XYZ file of C-alpha atoms in Angstrom:
397
model
C 0.000 0.000 0.000
C 1.133 3.542 -0.715
C 2.889 5.282 2.184
C 2.288 8.816 3.415
C 4.214 10.929 5.916
C 2.620 12.461 8.999
C 3.064 16.256 8.735
C 3.534 16.504 12.512
C 5.848 13.710 13.633
C 7.208 12.497 10.278
C 6.056 8.938 10.823
C 5.616 6.932 7.618
C 2.249 5.221 7.593
C 0.134 3.277 5.150
C -2.046 5.752 3.304
C -5.381 4.158 4.243
C -7.731 6.685 5.772
C -11.232 7.754 4.794
C -12.782 9.805 2.027
C -15.553 12.437 2.063
C -17.051 13.881 -1.116
C -18.266 17.429 -1.789
C -19.839 18.939 -4.881
C -20.530 22.474 -6.133
C -18.430 24.194 -3.484
C -18.283 27.969 -3.201
C -14.548 28.169 -2.509
C -12.952 27.682 -5.878
C -14.062 24.200 -6.923
C -17.566 25.111 -8.012
C -19.401 22.487 -10.095
C -16.755 19.847 -9.428
C -16.682 16.916 -7.012
C -13.938 17.228 -4.427
C -12.922 13.924 -2.824
C -11.277 14.843 0.453
C -8.884 12.200 1.755
C -8.275 12.095 5.534
C -5.428 10.224 7.264
C -4.457 9.691 10.896
C -1.171 8.923 12.610
C -1.061 6.260 15.368
C 2.129 7.776 16.834
C 1.067 11.376 17.555
C -2.714 11.174 16.959
C -2.542 13.815 14.249
C -5.415 13.810 11.734
C -5.003 15.669 8.473
C -6.285 16.058 4.923
C -3.758 14.770 2.408
C -5.267 16.667 -0.544
C -6.493 20.039 0.769
C -8.088 22.603 -1.528
C -5.487 24.877 -3.081
C -4.152 27.430 -0.613
C -4.857 30.334 -2.972
C -8.526 29.315 -3.218
C -8.838 29.025 0.558
C -7.160 32.404 1.156
C -9.511 34.063 -1.335
C -12.496 32.368 0.278
C -11.560 33.623 3.761
C -11.062 37.156 2.451
C -14.353 37.286 0.560
C -16.640 34.845 2.407
C -15.826 35.264 6.098
C -18.342 33.457 8.307
C -17.813 36.108 10.962
C -18.793 39.191 8.984
C -20.002 42.041 11.184
C -23.694 42.713 11.717
C -23.326 46.002 9.837
C -22.471 44.120 6.661
C -24.649 41.020 6.922
C -27.694 42.532 8.601
C -27.737 40.425 11.764
C -25.900 39.975 15.044
C -24.743 36.762 16.705
C -25.012 36.707 20.485
C -23.453 33.228 20.601
C -20.143 34.702 19.450
C -20.091 37.177 22.340
C -20.805 34.329 24.766
C -17.839 32.462 23.319
C -15.557 35.513 23.603
C -16.564 36.067 27.227
C -16.029 32.397 28.012
C -12.563 32.486 26.421
C -11.576 35.669 28.260
C -12.621 34.157 31.579
C -10.333 31.193 30.824
C -7.417 33.483 29.888
C -7.804 35.749 32.923
C -7.975 32.751 35.260
C -4.610 31.377 34.188
C -2.718 34.419 32.855
C -2.075 37.221 35.319
C 0.819 39.025 33.660
C -0.108 40.230 30.194
C -0.522 43.733 28.830
C -0.794 43.117 25.094
C -2.623 40.676 22.820
C -2.335 39.790 19.138
C -5.318 37.929 17.680
C -4.868 35.945 14.474
C -8.221 35.600 12.735
C -9.703 38.520 14.666
C -13.054 38.557 12.817
C -15.047 41.696 13.699
C -12.763 42.838 16.504
C -15.453 42.180 19.092
C -13.242 39.749 20.993
C -10.313 42.180 21.065
C -12.631 44.945 22.265
C -13.091 43.065 25.562
C -9.340 43.163 26.169
C -9.069 46.763 24.985
C -11.724 47.715 27.550
C -9.442 46.170 30.190
C -6.625 48.474 29.111
C -4.688 45.930 27.060
C -2.836 46.863 23.889
C -4.506 44.954 21.047
C -3.883 44.208 17.379
C -5.805 41.964 14.994
C -4.945 40.105 11.805
C -8.029 39.258 9.732
C -8.393 38.391 6.017
C -11.788 40.119 5.604
C -11.621 43.778 4.617
C -15.201 44.287 5.825
C -14.238 43.060 9.275
C -11.223 45.377 9.366
C -13.419 48.376 8.576
C -16.018 47.367 11.144
C -13.400 46.859 13.893
C -12.057 50.362 13.295
C -15.490 52.012 13.110
C -17.146 50.154 15.982
C -14.305 49.525 18.437
C -11.418 51.726 17.313
C -9.270 48.624 16.887
C -6.400 48.427 14.412
C -6.385 45.340 12.204
C -4.437 44.161 9.172
C -6.704 42.712 6.464
C -4.435 39.901 5.313
C -3.552 36.338 6.149
C -1.109 35.665 8.974
C 1.435 34.503 6.408
C 1.118 37.800 4.532
C 1.397 39.765 7.782
C 4.528 37.920 8.902
C 6.213 38.342 5.534
C 5.389 42.072 5.528
C 5.990 42.951 9.197
C 8.070 40.103 10.561
C 8.962 40.157 14.259
C 9.130 43.938 14.650
C 6.692 43.832 17.546
C 5.840 41.085 20.001
C 2.847 40.536 22.261
C 2.418 38.962 25.676
C -0.433 36.793 24.422
C -0.947 35.490 20.883
C -4.539 34.351 20.469
C -6.113 32.220 17.733
C -9.497 30.548 18.003
C -10.791 28.116 15.360
C -7.958 29.053 13.031
C -5.358 26.295 13.282
C -7.636 23.653 11.721
C -7.698 25.779 8.530
C -3.915 26.090 8.136
C -2.208 23.781 5.646
C 1.357 24.627 6.719
C 0.517 24.564 10.425
C 4.079 23.924 11.652
C 5.346 27.138 10.064
C 2.259 28.939 11.372
C 2.968 27.864 14.973
C 6.677 28.643 14.661
C 5.861 32.204 13.602
C 3.094 32.625 16.191
C 5.472 31.559 18.963
C 8.108 33.961 17.616
C 5.646 36.869 17.995
C 4.737 35.921 21.566
C 6.558 37.167 24.628
C 5.131 34.352 26.710
C 1.639 32.912 26.084
C -0.476 31.385 23.305
C -4.223 30.751 23.474
C -5.540 28.088 21.079
C -9.062 26.745 20.557
C -9.836 24.060 17.979
C -12.572 21.475 17.316
C -12.011 18.454 19.546
C -11.160 15.309 17.588
C -12.029 13.043 20.527
C -15.615 14.341 20.404
C -16.364 12.597 17.115
C -18.333 9.920 18.917
C -20.612 12.590 20.383
C -21.573 14.131 17.037
C -25.029 13.298 15.732
C -24.752 14.805 12.258
C -23.219 12.183 9.922
C -19.805 13.359 8.708
C -20.599 16.693 10.386
C -17.195 17.153 11.999
C -15.550 17.147 8.580
C -15.695 20.121 6.247
C -13.948 21.082 3.030
C -12.317 24.050 4.821
C -10.703 22.059 7.636
C -7.348 20.530 6.768
C -6.258 19.468 10.281
C -8.007 17.870 13.253
C -6.233 18.103 16.609
C -6.307 16.218 19.901
C -4.610 17.369 23.092
C -1.807 14.896 22.436
C -1.125 16.138 18.898
C -1.247 19.767 20.082
C 1.245 18.943 22.834
C 3.526 17.323 20.287
C 3.302 20.416 18.083
C 3.954 22.953 20.849
C 6.710 20.940 22.517
C 8.546 20.964 19.172
C 8.410 24.743 19.459
C 9.695 24.834 23.052
C 6.331 25.510 24.665
C 4.517 23.807 27.515
C 0.872 23.335 28.341
C -0.491 25.593 31.074
C -4.096 24.406 31.049
C -6.637 22.799 28.781
C -10.340 22.009 29.042
C -13.097 20.634 26.886
C -15.868 23.139 26.279
C -19.326 21.830 25.454
C -22.156 23.976 24.190
C -24.732 23.805 26.953
C -27.546 24.643 24.562
C -27.110 21.357 22.718
C -24.995 20.298 19.761
C -23.771 23.244 17.741
C -21.227 23.690 14.928
C -17.707 23.692 16.332
C -18.631 22.083 19.673
C -17.251 20.382 21.690
C -14.006 22.356 21.466
C -10.542 21.979 22.905
C -9.496 25.142 24.758
C -5.815 25.437 25.652
C -3.171 27.824 26.956
C 0.561 27.441 26.301
C 3.700 29.084 27.684
C 7.087 29.633 26.030
C 10.472 28.400 27.151
C 9.368 26.617 30.308
C 11.420 23.618 31.370
C 8.666 22.028 33.434
C 6.090 20.154 31.407
C 2.999 18.331 32.531
C 3.314 14.630 33.111
C 2.714 12.648 29.981
C -0.838 11.333 29.974
C -1.426 7.744 29.015
C -3.042 7.864 25.586
C -5.668 5.144 25.577
C -6.887 5.681 22.032
C -5.621 6.341 18.560
C -7.169 8.914 16.267
C -7.603 6.206 13.643
C -9.829 4.187 15.979
C -12.003 7.213 16.672
C -12.332 8.100 12.997
C -13.187 4.515 12.022
C -15.943 4.323 14.632
C -17.260 7.751 13.693
C -17.283 6.933 9.992
C -19.110 3.650 10.591
C -21.777 5.428 12.655
C -22.004 8.210 10.072
C -22.514 5.693 7.289
C -25.456 4.157 9.163
C -27.080 7.550 9.754
C -26.326 8.725 6.225
C -28.210 5.730 4.816
C -31.336 7.090 6.492
C -30.807 10.427 4.732
C -30.285 8.704 1.391
C -33.571 6.833 1.893
C -35.412 10.096 2.505
C -33.889 11.727 -0.576
C -34.802 8.682 -2.669
C -38.476 9.325 -1.874
C -38.372 12.671 -3.726
C -39.988 12.157 -7.123
C -38.419 13.392 -10.335
C -41.293 15.783 -11.057
C -41.322 17.567 -7.667
C -40.149 21.145 -8.071
C -37.559 21.178 -5.323
C -35.839 23.973 -3.396
C -32.800 23.276 -1.198
C -32.568 25.478 1.899
C -28.903 25.673 2.900
C -25.783 25.892 0.733
C -22.976 24.917 3.091
C -20.779 21.847 3.397
C -23.842 19.773 4.359
C -25.461 20.411 0.973
C -22.155 19.903 -0.830
C -21.880 16.453 0.738
C -25.455 15.547 -0.188
C -24.935 16.613 -3.806
C -21.829 14.446 -4.071
C -22.777 11.420 -1.968
C -26.498 10.933 -2.757
C -28.678 11.209 -5.869
C -29.927 14.642 -4.794
C -28.248 16.355 -7.755
C -30.418 14.300 -10.144
C -33.654 15.667 -8.660
C -35.660 18.529 -10.160
C -33.898 21.267 -8.183
C -35.386 24.658 -9.037
C -33.771 26.904 -6.440
C -31.198 27.124 -3.648
C -32.018 29.268 -0.606
C -29.556 30.839 1.821
C -29.883 33.938 4.005
C -26.152 34.712 3.879
C -25.901 37.860 1.743
C -22.250 37.100 1.009
C -23.544 34.304 -1.226
C -25.434 36.764 -3.397
C -24.600 36.083 -7.059
C -22.967 32.741 -6.095
C -24.326 29.550 -7.603
C -24.778 25.855 -6.899
C -25.300 23.501 -9.822
C -25.437 26.606 -11.994
C -28.449 28.029 -10.119
C -28.213 31.379 -8.379
C -28.365 31.250 -4.574
C -31.077 33.519 -3.146
C -32.863 34.246 0.146
C -36.103 32.369 0.723
C -39.050 34.022 -1.028
C -42.503 33.135 0.331
C -43.953 33.873 -3.096
C -42.304 30.678 -4.348
C -44.688 28.575 -2.257
C -47.636 30.906 -2.584
C -47.713 30.753 -6.381
C -46.658 27.100 -6.639
C -43.187 27.701 -8.099
C -41.908 25.256 -5.487
C -43.603 22.001 -4.472
C -41.076 20.864 -1.886
C -38.452 22.436 0.376
C -35.585 20.238 1.583
C -33.920 21.700 4.692
C -30.251 20.860 4.223
C -28.624 21.787 7.523
C -28.295 19.932 10.795
C -27.663 22.776 13.227
C -30.364 25.123 11.878
C -33.005 22.585 10.856
C -35.353 23.274 13.771
C -35.059 27.055 13.366
C -35.862 26.928 9.658
C -38.671 24.400 10.156
C -40.278 26.591 12.832
C -40.054 29.610 10.544
C -41.774 27.715 7.737
C -44.453 26.398 10.119
C -45.319 29.964 11.081
C -45.812 31.146 7.511
C -49.360 32.142 6.664
C -49.517 30.311 3.335
C -52.753 28.830 2.074
C -51.215 26.774 -0.733
C -49.950 23.347 0.277
C -46.287 22.474 -0.097
C -44.057 19.804 1.413
C -41.175 20.333 3.797
C -38.544 17.605 4.160
C -36.532 17.446 7.376
C -33.610 15.031 7.478
C -33.093 14.822 11.244
C -35.945 15.860 13.523
């Protein structure tokens, strides 16, 4: 069998792994099927994508299609983000007493940095989205560079360092993560805060294949993060697993961690009682069983039903590639994200939901293609005052 090399520990392993398919993506591979291959290393528990989407396409996507666009530009606010920022700050302040400055990589709207600025900290953000940079300056008076961290480092280098370097839900998107961490550590006077999706939580996920996405190229455990930071002369201060108390939500559970530079004392090595490969195999087997139920539901859609798909994220991309959904009579794709205006799936323009489509009979059936927002969308549809009958298909509830 073909061998592949672990990007973290260099171990040569049999390629093996699993494969997830996506179709009609919005990040540079539109109208094509992308077969994402995922491998795991039994030595360091690193999980990674061996064939990530081209870096240039991902960088462009993050600059133009940020999921964290400010309310001013997308027309809505997200209170869950503020709850996350407050939760993260509480964690930082509990274990870091001596910091006066913070650099956030992937600073989004600047709302997180504003909490530290209000405490008198010196703050700076690096954020690919130009809209977010403008919003951070207008709303919070926060300076940000609208570029990738790689672009920032190449332009600015190590001219200025910060007591705390902070990056939340960023590392899983970085193809060259070793170089990323090396540079992040170089810009830190002492501490690094890191939050990533928790690979060990795969068994807790209910959405089939939901932990995987075309954007994520790495999946970390505490053991693989320790391996990575120890290579860069850093030690673990504290970690915890954060679960969304409101139920399963995208990105949860997460691994929250704090690291310190140049410390000789390291935590005792924990006995690793699992391998990432075992977790992935179990998760994929369970996902396959649940996905069969979804395929059965989709198979019940007749060829003459005028169908609208509500949701145009990775969930829909997987369905288009891994079921016969693409062969159905799809008339429209709905999505409330205004950044997707003028984007297409299967050559059809993505648009916000229009109640006239069900009032005048343009659409016979709406398929809700999202796990996390299915109940919200279904409740919205239930409350519509529409006399004409139409069908709503829910895949989970």
